[in-house]
Short mmCIF file of C-alpha atoms in Angstrom, two decimals:
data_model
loop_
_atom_site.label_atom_id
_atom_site.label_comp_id
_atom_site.label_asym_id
_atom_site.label_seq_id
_atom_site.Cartn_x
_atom_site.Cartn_y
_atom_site.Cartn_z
CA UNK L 1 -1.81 16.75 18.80
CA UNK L 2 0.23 18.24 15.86
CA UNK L 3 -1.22 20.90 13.82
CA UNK L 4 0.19 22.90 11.27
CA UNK L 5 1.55 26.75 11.36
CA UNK L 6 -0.20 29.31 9.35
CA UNK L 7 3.54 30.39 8.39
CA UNK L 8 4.32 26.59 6.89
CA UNK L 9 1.83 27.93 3.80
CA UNK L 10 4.42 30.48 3.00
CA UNK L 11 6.70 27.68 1.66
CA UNK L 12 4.33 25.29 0.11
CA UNK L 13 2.50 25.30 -3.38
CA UNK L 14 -0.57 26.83 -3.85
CA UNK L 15 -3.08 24.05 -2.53
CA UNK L 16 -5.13 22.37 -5.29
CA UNK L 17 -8.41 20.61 -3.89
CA UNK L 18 -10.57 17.86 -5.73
CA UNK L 19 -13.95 19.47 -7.15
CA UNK L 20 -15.88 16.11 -6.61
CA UNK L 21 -16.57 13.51 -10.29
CA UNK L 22 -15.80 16.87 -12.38
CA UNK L 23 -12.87 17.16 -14.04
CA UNK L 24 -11.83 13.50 -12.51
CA UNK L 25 -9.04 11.44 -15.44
CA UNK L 26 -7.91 7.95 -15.49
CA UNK L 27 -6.05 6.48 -18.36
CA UNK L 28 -5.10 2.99 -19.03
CA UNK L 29 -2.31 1.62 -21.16
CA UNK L 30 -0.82 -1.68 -22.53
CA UNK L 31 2.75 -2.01 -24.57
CA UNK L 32 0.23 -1.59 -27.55
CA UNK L 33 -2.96 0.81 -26.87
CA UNK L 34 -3.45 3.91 -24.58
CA UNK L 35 -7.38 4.37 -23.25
CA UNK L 36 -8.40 7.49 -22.07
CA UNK L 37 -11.68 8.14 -20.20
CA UNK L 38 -11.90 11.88 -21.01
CA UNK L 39 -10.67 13.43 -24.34
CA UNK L 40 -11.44 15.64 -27.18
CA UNK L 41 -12.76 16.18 -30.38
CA UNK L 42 -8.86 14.49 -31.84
CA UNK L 43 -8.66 11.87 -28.61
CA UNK L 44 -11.42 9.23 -28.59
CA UNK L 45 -12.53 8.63 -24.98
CA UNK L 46 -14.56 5.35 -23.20
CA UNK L 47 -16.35 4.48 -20.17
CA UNK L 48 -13.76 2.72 -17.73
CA UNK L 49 -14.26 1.61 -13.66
CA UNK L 50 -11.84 -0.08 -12.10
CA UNK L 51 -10.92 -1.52 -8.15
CA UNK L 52 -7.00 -1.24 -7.12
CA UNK L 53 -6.62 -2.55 -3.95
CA UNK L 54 -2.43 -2.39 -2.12
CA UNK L 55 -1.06 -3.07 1.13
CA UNK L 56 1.96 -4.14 2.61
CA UNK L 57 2.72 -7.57 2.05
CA UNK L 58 4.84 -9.29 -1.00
CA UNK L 59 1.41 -11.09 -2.11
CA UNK L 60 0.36 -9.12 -5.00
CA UNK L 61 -3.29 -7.73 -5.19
CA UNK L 62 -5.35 -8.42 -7.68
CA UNK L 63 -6.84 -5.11 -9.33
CA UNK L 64 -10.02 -5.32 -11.70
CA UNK L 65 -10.60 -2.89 -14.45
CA UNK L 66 -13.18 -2.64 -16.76
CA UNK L 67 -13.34 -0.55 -20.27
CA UNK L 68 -16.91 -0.73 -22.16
CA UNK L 69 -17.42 -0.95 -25.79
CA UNK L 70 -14.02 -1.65 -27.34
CA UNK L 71 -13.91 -2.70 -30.82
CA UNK L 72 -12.80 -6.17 -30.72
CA UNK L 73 -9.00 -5.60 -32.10
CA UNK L 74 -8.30 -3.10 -29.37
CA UNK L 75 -9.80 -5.76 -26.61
CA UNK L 76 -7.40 -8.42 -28.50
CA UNK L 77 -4.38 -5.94 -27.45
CA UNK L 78 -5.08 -6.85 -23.80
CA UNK L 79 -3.19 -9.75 -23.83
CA UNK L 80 -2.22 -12.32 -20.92
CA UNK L 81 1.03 -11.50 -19.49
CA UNK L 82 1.77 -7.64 -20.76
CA UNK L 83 2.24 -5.00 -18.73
CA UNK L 84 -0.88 -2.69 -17.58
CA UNK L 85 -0.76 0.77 -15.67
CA UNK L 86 -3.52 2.89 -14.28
CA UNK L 87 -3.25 6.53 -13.97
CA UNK L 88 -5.39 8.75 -12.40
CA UNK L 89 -6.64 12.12 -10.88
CA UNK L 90 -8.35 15.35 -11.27
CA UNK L 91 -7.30 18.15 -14.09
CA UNK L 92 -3.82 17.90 -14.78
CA UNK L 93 -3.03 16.21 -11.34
CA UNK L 94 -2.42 12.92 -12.26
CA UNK L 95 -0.62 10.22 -10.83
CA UNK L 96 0.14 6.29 -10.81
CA UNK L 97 -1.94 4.45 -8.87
CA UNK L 98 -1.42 1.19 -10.39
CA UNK L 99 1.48 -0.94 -12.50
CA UNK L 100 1.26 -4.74 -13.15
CA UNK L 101 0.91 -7.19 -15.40
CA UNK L 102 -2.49 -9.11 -16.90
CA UNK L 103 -3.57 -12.66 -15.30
CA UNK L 104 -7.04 -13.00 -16.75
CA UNK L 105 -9.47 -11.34 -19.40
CA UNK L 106 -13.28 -11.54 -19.57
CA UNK L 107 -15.75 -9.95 -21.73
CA UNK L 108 -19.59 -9.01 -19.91
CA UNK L 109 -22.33 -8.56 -21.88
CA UNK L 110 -24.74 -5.90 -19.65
CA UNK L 111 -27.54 -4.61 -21.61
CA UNK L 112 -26.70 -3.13 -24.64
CA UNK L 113 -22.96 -2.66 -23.32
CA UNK L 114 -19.81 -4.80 -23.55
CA UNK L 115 -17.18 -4.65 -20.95
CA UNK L 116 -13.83 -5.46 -20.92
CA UNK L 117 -12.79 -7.10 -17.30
CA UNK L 118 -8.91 -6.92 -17.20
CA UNK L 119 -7.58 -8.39 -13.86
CA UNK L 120 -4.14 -7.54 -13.13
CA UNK L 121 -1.58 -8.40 -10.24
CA UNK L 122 -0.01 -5.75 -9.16
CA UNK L 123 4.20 -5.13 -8.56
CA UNK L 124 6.40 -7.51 -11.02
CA UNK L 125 5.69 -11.08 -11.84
CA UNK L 126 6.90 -13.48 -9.67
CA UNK L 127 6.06 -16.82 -8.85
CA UNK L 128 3.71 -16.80 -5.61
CA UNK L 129 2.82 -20.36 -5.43
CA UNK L 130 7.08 -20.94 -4.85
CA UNK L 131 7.85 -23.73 -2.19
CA UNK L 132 11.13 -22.90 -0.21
CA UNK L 133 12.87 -25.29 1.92
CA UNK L 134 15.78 -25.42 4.07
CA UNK L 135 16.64 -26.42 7.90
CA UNK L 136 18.56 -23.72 9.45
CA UNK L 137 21.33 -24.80 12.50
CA UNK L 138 20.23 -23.73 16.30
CA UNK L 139 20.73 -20.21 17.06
CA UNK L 140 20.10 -19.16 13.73
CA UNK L 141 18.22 -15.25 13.72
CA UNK L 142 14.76 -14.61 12.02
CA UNK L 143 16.36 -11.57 10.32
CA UNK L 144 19.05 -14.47 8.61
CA UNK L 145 16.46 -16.54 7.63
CA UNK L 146 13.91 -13.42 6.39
CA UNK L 147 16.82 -12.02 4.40
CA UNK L 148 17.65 -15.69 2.66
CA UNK L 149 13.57 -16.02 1.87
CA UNK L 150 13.48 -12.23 0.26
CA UNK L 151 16.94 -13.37 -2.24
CA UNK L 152 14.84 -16.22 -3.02
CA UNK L 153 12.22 -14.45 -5.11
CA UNK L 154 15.01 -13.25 -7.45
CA UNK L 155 13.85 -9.40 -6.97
CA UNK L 156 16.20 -6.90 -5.73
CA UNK L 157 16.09 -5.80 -2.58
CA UNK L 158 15.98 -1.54 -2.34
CA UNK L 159 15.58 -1.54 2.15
CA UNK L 160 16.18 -4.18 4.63
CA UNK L 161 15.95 -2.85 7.94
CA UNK L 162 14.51 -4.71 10.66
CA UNK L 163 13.08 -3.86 14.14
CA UNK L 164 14.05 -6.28 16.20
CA UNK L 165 15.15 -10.30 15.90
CA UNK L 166 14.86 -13.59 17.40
CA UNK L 167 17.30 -15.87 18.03
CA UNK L 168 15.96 -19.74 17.43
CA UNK L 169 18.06 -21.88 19.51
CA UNK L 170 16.97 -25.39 18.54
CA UNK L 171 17.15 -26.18 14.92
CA UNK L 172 14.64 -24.66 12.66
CA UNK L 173 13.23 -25.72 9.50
CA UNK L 174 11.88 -23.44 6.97
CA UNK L 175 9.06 -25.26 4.65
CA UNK L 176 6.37 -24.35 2.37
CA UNK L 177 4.79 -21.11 0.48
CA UNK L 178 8.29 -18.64 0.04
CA UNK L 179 5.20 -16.23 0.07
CA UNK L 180 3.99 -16.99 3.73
CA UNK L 181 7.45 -17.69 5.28
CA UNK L 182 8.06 -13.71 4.23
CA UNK L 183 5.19 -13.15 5.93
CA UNK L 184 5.72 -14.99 9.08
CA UNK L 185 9.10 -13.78 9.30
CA UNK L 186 8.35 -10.08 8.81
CA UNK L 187 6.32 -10.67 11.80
CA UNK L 188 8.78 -11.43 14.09
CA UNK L 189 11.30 -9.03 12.78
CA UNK L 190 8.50 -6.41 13.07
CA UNK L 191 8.49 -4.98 9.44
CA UNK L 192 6.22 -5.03 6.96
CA UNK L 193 7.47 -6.53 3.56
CA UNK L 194 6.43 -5.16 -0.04
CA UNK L 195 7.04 -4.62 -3.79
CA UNK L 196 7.18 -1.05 -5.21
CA UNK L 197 8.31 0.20 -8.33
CA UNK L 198 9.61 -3.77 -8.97
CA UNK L 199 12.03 -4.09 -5.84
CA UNK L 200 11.62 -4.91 -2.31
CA UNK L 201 11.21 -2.73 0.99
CA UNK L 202 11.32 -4.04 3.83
CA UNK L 203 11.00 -1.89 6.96
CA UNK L 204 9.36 -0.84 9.67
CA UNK L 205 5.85 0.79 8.08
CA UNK L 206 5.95 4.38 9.88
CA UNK L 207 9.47 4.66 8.49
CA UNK L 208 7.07 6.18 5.91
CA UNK L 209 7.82 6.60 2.06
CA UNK L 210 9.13 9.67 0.48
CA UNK L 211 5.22 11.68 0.07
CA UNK L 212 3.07 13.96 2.58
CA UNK L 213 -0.56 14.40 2.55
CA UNK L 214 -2.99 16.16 4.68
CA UNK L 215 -6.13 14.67 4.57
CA UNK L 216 -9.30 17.27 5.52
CA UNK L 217 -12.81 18.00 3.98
CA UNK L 218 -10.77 20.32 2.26
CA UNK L 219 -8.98 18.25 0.62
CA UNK L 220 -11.55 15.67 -0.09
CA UNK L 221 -12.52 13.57 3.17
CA UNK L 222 -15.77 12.05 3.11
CA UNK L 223 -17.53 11.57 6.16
CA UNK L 224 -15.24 11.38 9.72
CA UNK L 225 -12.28 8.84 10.20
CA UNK L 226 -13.46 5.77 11.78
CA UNK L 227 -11.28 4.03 14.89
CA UNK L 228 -9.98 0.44 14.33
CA UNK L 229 -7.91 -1.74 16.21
CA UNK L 230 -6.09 -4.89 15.26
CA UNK L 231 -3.96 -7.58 16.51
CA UNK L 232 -1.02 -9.84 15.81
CA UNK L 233 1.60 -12.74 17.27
CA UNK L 234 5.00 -14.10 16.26
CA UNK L 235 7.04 -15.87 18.47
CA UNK L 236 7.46 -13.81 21.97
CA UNK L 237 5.86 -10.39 20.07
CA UNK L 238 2.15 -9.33 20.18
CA UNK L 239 1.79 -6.12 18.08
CA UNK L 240 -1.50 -4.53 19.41
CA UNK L 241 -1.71 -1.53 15.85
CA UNK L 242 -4.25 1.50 16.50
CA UNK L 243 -5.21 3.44 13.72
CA UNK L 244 -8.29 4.39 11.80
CA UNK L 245 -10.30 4.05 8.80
CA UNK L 246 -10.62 6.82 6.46
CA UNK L 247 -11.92 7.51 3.17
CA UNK L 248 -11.50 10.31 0.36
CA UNK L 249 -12.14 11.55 -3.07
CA UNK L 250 -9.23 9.78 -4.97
CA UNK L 251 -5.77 10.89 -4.80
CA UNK L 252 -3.31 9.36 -6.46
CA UNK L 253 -0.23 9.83 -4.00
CA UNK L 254 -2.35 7.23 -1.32
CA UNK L 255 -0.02 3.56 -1.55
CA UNK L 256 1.63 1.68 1.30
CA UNK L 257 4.17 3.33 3.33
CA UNK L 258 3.01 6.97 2.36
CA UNK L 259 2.84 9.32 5.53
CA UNK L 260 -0.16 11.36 5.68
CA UNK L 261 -1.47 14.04 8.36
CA UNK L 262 -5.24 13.61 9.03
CA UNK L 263 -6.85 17.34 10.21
CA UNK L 264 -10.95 16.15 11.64
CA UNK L 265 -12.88 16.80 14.98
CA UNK L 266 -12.10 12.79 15.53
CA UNK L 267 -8.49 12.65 14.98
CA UNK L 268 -5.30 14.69 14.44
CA UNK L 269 -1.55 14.19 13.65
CA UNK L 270 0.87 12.19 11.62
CA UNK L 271 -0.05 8.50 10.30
CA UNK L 272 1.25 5.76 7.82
CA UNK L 273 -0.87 4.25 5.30
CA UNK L 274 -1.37 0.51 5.70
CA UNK L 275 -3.49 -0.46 3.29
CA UNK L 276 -6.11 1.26 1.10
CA UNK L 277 -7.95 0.76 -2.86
CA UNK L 278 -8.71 3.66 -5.13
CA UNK L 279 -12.13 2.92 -7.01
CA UNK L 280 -14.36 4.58 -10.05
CA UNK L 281 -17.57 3.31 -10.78
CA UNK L 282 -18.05 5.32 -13.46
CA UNK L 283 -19.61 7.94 -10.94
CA UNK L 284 -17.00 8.46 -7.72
CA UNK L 285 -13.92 7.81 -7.51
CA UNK L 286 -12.46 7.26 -3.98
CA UNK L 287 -10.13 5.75 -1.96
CA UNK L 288 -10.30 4.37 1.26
CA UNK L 289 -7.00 3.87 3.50
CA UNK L 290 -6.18 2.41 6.73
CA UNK L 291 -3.79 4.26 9.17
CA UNK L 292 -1.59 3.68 11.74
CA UNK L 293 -1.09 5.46 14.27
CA UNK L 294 0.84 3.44 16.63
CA UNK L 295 1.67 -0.03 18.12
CA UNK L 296 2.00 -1.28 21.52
CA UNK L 297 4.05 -4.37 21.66
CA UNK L 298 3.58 -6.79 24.54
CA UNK L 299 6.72 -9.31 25.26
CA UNK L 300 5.47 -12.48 25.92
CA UNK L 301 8.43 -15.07 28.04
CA UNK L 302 9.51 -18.20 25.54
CA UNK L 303 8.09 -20.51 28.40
CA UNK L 304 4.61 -18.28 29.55
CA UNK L 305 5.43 -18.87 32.94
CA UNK L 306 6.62 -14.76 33.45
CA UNK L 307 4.14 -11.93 33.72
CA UNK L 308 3.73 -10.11 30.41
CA UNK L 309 5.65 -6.91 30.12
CA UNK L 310 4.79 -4.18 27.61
CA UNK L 311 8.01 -2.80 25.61
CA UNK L 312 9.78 0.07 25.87
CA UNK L 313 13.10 -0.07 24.88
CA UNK L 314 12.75 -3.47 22.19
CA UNK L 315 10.01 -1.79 20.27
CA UNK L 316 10.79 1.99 20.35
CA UNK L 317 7.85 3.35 19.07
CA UNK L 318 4.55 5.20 20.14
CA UNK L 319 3.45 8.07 17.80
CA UNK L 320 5.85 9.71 15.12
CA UNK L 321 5.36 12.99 14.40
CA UNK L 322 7.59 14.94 11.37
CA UNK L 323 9.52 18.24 12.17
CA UNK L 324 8.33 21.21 10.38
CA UNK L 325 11.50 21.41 7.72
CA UNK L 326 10.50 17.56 6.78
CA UNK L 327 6.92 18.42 6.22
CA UNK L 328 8.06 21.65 4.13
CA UNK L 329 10.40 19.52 2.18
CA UNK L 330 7.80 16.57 1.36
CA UNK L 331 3.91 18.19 1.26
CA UNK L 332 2.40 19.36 -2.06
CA UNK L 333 -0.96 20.36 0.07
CA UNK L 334 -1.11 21.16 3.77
#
């Protein structure tokens, strides 16, 4: 169990929790209008919700965000194809929470209101319906073949660092979706694969991202953690991840990779985000996250005719826990 020194606060910035809806910001903005949802007598304010969903895998996520009663030019200025960004957060706390571009428009009619419904894929745009083929010779490596699929996409490629390989000793051929190949071959190499701020990571996920956390009712938790388990198999690995459920009053600095320490009667310590979406209904805003908190890897024999073994050395990891100087260096609130 890691918990945090009373003499860490000494070094940190005074902590600045949510106060529930009140005070709560978002602000949405095209190449040719800025809405706000709060504003003054000078800045003209409307009603917006929206859903942001992100995880880590290169297919993007479709976000939906909704503004009500828009004059009909400023609706117009939503246009297929341009670039959209969400920010959001409470006071002067704000951060980015989502950046994309617009597939689709729709206009709802619900009573006397008119809504907006922008949907918008998240990261850069890329073509996710791309076929890529190739037959690779015998004893060709998955991280060879992973690394060919990611320069395929045409985006640049900020980490590559894989966690362990495979060697394919027949000859292998690579076919259909670029977008599941990535997948499936992220799998094997044991790294998750994503787009962030338009390039590509690719890593090991409790590598973590450059941000620190701690999540607590006093910080806005709502309700306990919740306890999930999930499973997956490439080739000779089976990734058995741990983790839990959690949700929160929205904060901004929740995305993939982000490292967060969780203080609750259910569960303690350091975790990396998986997955997550920030909402507003108009009402709440939240977001919900999954966490990992470790992953047991079970080596199966290329023929199944061995007794499983569980990994130690090939998968070196169980629970990773930041030294005091890293969580001095990274945390806005502890």
């Amino acid at each position: 169990m890691l918990k945090t020194p009373d003499k860490l606060s000494n070094y940190l910035p005074e902590v600045s929790t949510p106060s529930g809806t009140f005070g709560f910001r978002c602000i949405v903005q095209t190449p040719e209008v800025i809405i706000y949802n709060h504003g003054d007598e000078k800045t003209a304010c409307f009603d917006v919700e929206f859903d942001i969903p992100f995880d880590d895998d290169m297919v993007p996520n479709e976000g939906e965000i909704r503004i009500y009663n828009l004059a009909k030019a400023t609706m117009d200025k939503f246009k297929k194809g341009n670039s959209v960004s969400v920010t959001a957060g409470y006071g002067s706390d704000l951060g980015l929470i989502f950046q994309g571009w617009i597939s689709d428009t729709k206009i709802k009619y619900e009573g006397t209101d008119t809504a907006l419904v922008i949907y918008a894929l998240d990261g850069v745009s890329y073509d996710t319906s791309a076929v890529y083929e190739k037959t690779y010779a015998e004893n060709t490596k998955a991280s060879q073949i992973l690394k060919d699929l990611l320069c395929a996409t045409g985006l640049e490629i900020a980490e590559f660092q894989i966690q362990r390989d495979y060697n394919y000793k027949d000859e292998t051929t690579v076919s259909d979706g670029l977008m599941d190949n990535i997948k499936k071959y992220s799998d094997v190499c044991g790294v998750s694969t994503y787009v962030s701020q338009q390039k590509i990571f690719c890593k090991p996920i409790w590598l973590g991202w450059n941000t620190y956390f701690t999540i607590s009712p006093q910080t806005g938790m709502i309700d306990s953690p919740e306890a999930c388990t999930e499973s997956n198999r490439s080739e000779i690995y089976e990734d058995v991840f741990s983790g839990y459920d959690i949700e929160m009053l929205l904060q901004h600095r929740m995305n993939t990779a982000a490292i967060v320490g969780v203080k609750s009667k259910i569960c303690e310590g350091d975790f990396r985000v998986v997955s997550g979406k920030h909402s507003y209904n108009g009402l709440s805003a939240t977001t919900k996250i999954k966490v990992m908190e470790k992953v047991d890897t079970i080596i199966h024999p290329d023929n199944d005719n061995g007794s499983l073994s569980e990994s130690g050395a090939e998968y070196e990891y169980t629970k990773y826990d930041l030294a005091q100087n890293q969580k001095t260096a990274l945390a806005k609130y502890v």
